[in-house]
Short mmCIF file of C-alpha atoms in Angstrom, two decimals:
data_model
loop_
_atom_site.label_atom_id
_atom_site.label_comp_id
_atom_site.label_asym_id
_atom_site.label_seq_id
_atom_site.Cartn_x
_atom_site.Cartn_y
_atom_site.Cartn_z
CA UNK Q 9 -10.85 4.67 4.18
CA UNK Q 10 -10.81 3.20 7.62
CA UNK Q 11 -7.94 1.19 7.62
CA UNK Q 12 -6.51 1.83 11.30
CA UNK Q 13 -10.23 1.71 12.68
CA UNK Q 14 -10.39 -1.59 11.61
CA UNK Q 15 -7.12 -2.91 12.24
CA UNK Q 16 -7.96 -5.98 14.19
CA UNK Q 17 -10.13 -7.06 11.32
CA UNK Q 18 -7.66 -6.97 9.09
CA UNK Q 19 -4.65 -8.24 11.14
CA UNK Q 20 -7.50 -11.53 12.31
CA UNK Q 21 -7.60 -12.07 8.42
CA UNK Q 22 -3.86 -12.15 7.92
CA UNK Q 23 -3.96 -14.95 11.15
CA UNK Q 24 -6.70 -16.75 9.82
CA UNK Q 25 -4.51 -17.50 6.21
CA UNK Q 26 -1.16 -18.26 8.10
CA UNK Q 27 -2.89 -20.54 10.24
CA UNK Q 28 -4.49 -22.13 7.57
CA UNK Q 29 -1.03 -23.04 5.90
CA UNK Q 30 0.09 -24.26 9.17
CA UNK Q 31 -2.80 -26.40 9.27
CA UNK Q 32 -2.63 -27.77 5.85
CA UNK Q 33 1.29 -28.80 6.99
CA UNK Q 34 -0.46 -30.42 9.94
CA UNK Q 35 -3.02 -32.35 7.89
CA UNK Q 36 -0.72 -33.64 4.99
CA UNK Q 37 1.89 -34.66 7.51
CA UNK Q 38 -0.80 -36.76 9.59
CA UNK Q 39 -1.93 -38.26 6.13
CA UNK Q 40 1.63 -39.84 5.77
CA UNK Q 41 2.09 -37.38 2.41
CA UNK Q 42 4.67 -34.65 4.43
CA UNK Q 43 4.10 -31.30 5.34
CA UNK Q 44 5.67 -30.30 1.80
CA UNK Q 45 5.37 -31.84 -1.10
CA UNK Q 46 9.23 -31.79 -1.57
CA UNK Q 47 10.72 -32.33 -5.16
CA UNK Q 48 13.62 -35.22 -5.06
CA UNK Q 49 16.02 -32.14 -4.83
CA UNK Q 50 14.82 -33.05 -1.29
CA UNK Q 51 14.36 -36.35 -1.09
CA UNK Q 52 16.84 -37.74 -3.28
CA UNK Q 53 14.63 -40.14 -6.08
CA UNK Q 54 14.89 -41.26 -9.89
CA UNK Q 55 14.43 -39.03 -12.86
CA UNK Q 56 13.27 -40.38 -15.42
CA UNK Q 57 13.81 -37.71 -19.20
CA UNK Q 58 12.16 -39.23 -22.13
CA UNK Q 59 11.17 -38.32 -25.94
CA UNK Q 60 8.16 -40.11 -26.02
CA UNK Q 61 8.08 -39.15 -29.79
CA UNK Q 62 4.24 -38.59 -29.71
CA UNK Q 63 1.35 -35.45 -27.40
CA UNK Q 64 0.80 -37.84 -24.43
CA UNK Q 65 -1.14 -36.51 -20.96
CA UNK Q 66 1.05 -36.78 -17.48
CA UNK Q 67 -2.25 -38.96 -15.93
CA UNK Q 68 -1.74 -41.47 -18.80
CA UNK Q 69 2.19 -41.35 -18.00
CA UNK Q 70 1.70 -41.88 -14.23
CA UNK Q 71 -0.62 -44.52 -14.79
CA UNK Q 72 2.09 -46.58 -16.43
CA UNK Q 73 4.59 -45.77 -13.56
CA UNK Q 74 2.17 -45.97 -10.77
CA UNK Q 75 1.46 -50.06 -12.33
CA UNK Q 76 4.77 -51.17 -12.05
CA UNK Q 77 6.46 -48.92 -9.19
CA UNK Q 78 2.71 -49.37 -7.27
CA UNK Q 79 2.58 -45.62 -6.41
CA UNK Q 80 2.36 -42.38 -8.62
CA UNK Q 81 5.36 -40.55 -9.44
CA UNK Q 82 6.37 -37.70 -7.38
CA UNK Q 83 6.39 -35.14 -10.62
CA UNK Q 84 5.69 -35.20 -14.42
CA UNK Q 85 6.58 -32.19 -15.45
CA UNK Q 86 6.73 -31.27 -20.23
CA UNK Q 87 9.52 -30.51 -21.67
CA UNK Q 88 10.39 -29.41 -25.28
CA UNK Q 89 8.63 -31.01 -27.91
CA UNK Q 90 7.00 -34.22 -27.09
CA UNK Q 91 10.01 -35.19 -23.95
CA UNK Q 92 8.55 -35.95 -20.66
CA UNK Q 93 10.29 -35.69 -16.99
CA UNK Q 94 9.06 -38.64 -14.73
CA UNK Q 95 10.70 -37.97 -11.16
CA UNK Q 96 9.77 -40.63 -9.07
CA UNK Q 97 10.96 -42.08 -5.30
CA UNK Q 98 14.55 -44.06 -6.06
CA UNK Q 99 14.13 -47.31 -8.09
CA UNK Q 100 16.12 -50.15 -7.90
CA UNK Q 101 17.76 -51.41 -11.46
CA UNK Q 102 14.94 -54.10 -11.83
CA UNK Q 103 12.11 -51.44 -11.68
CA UNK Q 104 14.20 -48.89 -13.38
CA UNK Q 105 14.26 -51.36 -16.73
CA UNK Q 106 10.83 -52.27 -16.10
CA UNK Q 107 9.12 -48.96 -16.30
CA UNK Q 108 11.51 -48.03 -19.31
CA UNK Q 109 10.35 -51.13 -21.02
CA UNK Q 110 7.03 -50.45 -20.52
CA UNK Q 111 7.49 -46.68 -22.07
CA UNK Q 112 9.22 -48.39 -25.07
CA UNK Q 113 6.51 -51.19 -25.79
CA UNK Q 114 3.60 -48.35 -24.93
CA UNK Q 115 4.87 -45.56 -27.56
CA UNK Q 116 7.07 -47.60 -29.78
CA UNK Q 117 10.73 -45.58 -28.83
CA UNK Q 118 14.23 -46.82 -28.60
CA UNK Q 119 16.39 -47.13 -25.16
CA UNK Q 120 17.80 -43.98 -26.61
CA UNK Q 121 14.95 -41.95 -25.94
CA UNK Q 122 15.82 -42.34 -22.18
CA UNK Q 123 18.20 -40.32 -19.94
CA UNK Q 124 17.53 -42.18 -16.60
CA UNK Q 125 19.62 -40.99 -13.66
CA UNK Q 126 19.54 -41.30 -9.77
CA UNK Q 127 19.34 -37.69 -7.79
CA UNK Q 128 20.86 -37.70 -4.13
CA UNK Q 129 19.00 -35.87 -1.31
CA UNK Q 130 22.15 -35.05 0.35
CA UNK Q 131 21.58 -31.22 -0.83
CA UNK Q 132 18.33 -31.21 0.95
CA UNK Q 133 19.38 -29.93 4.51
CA UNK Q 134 21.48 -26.83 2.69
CA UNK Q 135 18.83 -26.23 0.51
CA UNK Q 136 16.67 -25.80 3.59
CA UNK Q 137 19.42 -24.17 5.16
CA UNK Q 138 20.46 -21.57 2.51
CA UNK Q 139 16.42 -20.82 1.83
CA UNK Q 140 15.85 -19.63 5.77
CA UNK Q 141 19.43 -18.03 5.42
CA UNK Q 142 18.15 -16.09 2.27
CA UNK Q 143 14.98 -14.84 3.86
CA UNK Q 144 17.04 -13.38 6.94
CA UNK Q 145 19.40 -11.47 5.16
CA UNK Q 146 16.55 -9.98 2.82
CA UNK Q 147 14.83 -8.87 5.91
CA UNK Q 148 17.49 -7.62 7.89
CA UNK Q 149 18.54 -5.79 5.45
CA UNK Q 150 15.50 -4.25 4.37
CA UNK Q 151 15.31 -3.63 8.01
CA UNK Q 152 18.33 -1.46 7.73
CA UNK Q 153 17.85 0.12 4.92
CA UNK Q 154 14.22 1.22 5.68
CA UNK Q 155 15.45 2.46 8.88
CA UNK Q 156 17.80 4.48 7.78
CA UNK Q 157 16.28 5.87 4.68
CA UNK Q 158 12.41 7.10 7.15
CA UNK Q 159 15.21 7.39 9.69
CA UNK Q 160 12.47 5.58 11.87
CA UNK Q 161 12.91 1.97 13.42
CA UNK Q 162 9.31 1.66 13.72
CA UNK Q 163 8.68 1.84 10.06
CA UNK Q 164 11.58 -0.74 9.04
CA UNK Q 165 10.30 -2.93 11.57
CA UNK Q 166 6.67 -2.93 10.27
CA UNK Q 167 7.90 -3.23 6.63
CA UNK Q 168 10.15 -6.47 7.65
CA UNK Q 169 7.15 -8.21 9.77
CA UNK Q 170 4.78 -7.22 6.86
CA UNK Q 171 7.54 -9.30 4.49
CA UNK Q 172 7.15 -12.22 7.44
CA UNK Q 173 3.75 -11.95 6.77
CA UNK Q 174 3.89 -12.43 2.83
CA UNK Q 175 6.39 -15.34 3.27
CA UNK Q 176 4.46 -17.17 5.56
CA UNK Q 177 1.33 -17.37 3.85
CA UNK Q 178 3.33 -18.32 0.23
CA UNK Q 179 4.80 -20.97 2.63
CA UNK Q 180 1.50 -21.86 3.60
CA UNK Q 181 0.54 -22.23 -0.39
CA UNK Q 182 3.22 -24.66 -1.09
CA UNK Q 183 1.41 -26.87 1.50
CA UNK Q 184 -1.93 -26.18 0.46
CA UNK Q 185 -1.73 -26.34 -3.03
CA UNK Q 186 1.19 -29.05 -2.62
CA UNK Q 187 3.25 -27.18 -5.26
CA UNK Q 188 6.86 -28.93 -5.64
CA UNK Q 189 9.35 -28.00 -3.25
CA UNK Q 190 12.54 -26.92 -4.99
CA UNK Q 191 15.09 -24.82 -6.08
CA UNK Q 192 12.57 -22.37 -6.98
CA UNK Q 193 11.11 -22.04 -3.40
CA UNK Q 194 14.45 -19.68 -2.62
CA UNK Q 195 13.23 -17.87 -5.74
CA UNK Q 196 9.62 -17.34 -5.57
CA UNK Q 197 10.05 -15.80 -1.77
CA UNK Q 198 12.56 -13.59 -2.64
CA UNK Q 199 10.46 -12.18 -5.88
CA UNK Q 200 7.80 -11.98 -3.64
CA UNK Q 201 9.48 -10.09 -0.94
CA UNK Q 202 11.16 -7.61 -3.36
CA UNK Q 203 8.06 -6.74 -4.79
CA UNK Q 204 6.01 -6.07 -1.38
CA UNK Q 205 8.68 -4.16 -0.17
CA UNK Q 206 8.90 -1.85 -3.20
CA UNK Q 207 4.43 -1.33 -2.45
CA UNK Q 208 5.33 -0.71 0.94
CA UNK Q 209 7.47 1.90 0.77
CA UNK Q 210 5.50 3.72 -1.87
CA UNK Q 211 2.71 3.86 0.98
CA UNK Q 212 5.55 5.04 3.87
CA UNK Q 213 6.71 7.47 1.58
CA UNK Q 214 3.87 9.03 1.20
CA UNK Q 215 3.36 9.03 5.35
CA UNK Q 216 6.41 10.87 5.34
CA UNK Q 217 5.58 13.42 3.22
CA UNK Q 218 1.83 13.98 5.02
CA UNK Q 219 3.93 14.66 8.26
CA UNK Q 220 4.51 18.14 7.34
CA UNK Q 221 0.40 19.03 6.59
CA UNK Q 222 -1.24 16.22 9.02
CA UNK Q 223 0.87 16.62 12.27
CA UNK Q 224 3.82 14.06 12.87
CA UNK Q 225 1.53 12.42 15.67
CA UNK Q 226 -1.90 12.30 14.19
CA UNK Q 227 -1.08 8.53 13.34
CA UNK Q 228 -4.62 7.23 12.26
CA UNK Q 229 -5.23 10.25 10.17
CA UNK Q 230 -1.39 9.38 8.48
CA UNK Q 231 -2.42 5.86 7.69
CA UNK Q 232 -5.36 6.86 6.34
CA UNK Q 233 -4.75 9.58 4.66
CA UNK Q 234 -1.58 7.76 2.81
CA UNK Q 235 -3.04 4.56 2.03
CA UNK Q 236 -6.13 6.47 0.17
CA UNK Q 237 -3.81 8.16 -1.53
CA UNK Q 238 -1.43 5.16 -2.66
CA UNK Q 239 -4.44 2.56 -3.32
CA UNK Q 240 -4.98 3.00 -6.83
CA UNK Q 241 -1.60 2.95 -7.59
CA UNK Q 242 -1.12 -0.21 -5.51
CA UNK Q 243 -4.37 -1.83 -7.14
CA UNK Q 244 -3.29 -1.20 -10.57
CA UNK Q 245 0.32 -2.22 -10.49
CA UNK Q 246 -0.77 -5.71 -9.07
CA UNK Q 247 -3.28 -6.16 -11.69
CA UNK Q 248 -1.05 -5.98 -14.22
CA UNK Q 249 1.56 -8.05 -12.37
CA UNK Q 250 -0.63 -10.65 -11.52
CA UNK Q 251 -2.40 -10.78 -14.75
CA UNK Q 252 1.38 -11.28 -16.25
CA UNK Q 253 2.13 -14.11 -13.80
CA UNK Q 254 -0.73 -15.83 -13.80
CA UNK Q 255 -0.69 -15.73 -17.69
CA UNK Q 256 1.91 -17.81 -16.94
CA UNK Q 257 0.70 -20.55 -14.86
CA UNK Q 258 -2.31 -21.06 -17.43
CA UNK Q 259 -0.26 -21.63 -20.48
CA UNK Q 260 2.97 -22.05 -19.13
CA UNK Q 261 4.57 -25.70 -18.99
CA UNK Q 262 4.44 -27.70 -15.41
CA UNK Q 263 8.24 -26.32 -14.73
CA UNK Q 264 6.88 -22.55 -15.02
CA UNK Q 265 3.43 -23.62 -12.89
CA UNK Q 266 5.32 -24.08 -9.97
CA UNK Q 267 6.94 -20.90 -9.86
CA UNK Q 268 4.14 -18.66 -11.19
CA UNK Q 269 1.59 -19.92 -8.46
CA UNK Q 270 3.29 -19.06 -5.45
CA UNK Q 271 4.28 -15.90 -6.88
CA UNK Q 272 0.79 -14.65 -8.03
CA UNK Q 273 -0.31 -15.74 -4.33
CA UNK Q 274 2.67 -13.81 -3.48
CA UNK Q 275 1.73 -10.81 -5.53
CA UNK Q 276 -2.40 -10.83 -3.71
CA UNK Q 277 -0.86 -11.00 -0.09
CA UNK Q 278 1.97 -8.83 -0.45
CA UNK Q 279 -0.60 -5.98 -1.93
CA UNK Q 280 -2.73 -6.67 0.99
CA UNK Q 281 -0.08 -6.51 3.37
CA UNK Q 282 1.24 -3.33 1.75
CA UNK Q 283 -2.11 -1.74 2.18
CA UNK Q 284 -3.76 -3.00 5.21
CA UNK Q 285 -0.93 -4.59 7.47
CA UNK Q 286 2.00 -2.29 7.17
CA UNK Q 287 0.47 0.66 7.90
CA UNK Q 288 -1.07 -0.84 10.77
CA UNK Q 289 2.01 -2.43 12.50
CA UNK Q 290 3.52 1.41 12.04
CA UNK Q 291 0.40 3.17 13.85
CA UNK Q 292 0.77 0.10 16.80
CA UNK Q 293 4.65 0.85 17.26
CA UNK Q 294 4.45 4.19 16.79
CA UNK Q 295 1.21 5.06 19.08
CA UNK Q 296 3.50 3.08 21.67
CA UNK Q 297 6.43 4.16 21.10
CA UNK Q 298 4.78 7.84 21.49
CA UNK Q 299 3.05 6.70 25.43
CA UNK Q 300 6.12 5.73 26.55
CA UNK Q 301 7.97 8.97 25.23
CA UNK Q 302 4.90 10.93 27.15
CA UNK Q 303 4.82 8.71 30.81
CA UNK Q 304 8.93 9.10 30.64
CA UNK Q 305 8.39 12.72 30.11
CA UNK Q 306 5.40 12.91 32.80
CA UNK Q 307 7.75 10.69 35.13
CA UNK Q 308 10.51 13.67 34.93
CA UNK Q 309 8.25 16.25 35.77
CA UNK Q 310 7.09 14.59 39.11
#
């Protein structure tokens, strides 16, 4: 395999899908929506739990909301048995009583079927806050670790903006896909970065190891040579992961949907960054990290 002779392709691709999730922010925010669809963790909002005692669809749910509140809820997500979980933008008492009195003449169910409570959005800047914290510490210490374990900077570094690269384009997905923004955005990026990372250094293992037969500075032939060797592995392992997760999303309730999409998108980049973007940051530090070793040594001799 060619993987450092076509670097540029593959690095162009990687640009391409971050840029698209940038855009998609762009877009939805100029449509009025917001770059995110955030869940009223964010935004603060009314949730709405109710047995509606009888197998009903969300559209036919959100139909009766959207009538009286005049705009779909924010979320409608199953719950055990036949309970629904409206989440809508905060309602005032009058349209609070109005939508439950709607659900009760609809389905024929008592006021105690309803669990109606207003959620402040106060937690939504250290939500934010604690999320970018979370992703930080992961990589810097993955940074460290990595480091110190190839004793080589150059291959932490490469591992860390490889994980940059898998949580930028799963933060692309939550725009493009306009999966809920909540507490399970911290989640899904750390899953997803603890299982890229582990691919990774399966594939910088193995460049170790070739260092003693290939020649410590025959870089392209090390990326190569490794990431042949490592790809079935790496293909097979996120099969079956992704097979698992997306299991997940296709028969798993709305509440498990939101996590197992981002992470199977998670699971496809973070292969592909394990296999063709890693590898390829380490030959581009290392290559330059090796010309400036050679024109300091070529300066002493002068």
């Amino acid at each position: 395999m060619k993987i450092v002779k076509n670097r540029f392709i593959y690095i162009a691709i990687s640009v391409v899908l971050i840029l698209l999730g940038i855009a998609s922010m762009i877009f939805n925010a100029a449509q009025g929506k917001g770059a995110f669809n955030y869940d009223i963790q964010f935004t603060g909002g009314t949730s709405i739990q109710v047995d509606l005692g009888q197998d009903v669809t969300d559209d036919e749910v959100s139909g009766i909301v959207k009538e009286i509140t005049g705009e779909a809820p924010a979320q409608i997500q199953a719950l055990e048995g036949t309970a629904k979980l409206i989440k809508t933008k905060s309602l005032d008492m009058e349209t609070r009583n109005s939508v439950q009195e709607a659900l009760m003449d609809k389905y024929n169910i008592e006021a105690a079927s309803f669990t109606i409570q207003d959620v402040s959005g106060t937690i939504s800047g250290e939500m934010k806050k604690n999320a970018f914290l979370s992703v930080v510490v992961a990589c810097i210490c993955m940074l460290i670790y990595v480091s110190i374990r190839f004793k080589d900077f150059s291959t932490g570094a490469s591992a860390v903006i490889a994980l940059c690269h898998d949580a930028l384009i799963v933060l692309g997905s939550y725009a493009l896909f306009r999966i809920p923004l909540n507490n399970n955005f911290i989640a899904a990026i750390l899953t997803v970065l603890g299982y890229s990372i582990n691919a990774t250094i399966v594939i910088f293992d193995r460049v170790r190891e070739n260092k003693k037969s290939i020649g410590r500075n025959n870089f392209e032939a090390l990326v190569d040579t490794s990431v042949k060797q490592t790809l079935t592995r790496s293909i097979f392992t996120s099969l079956t992961t992704f097979f698992t997760v997306a299991s997940l999303y296709i028969f798993g309730v709305d509440s498990i949907k939101q996590f197992a999409l981002p992470i199977s998108v998670g699971v496809i980049c973070g292969t592909y960054s394990s296999v063709f973007i890693a590898g390829n940051i380490w030959y581009l530090l290392a290559v330059a990290a090796f010309n400036k070793k050679q024109n300091k040594a070529a300066v002493k001799k002068k």
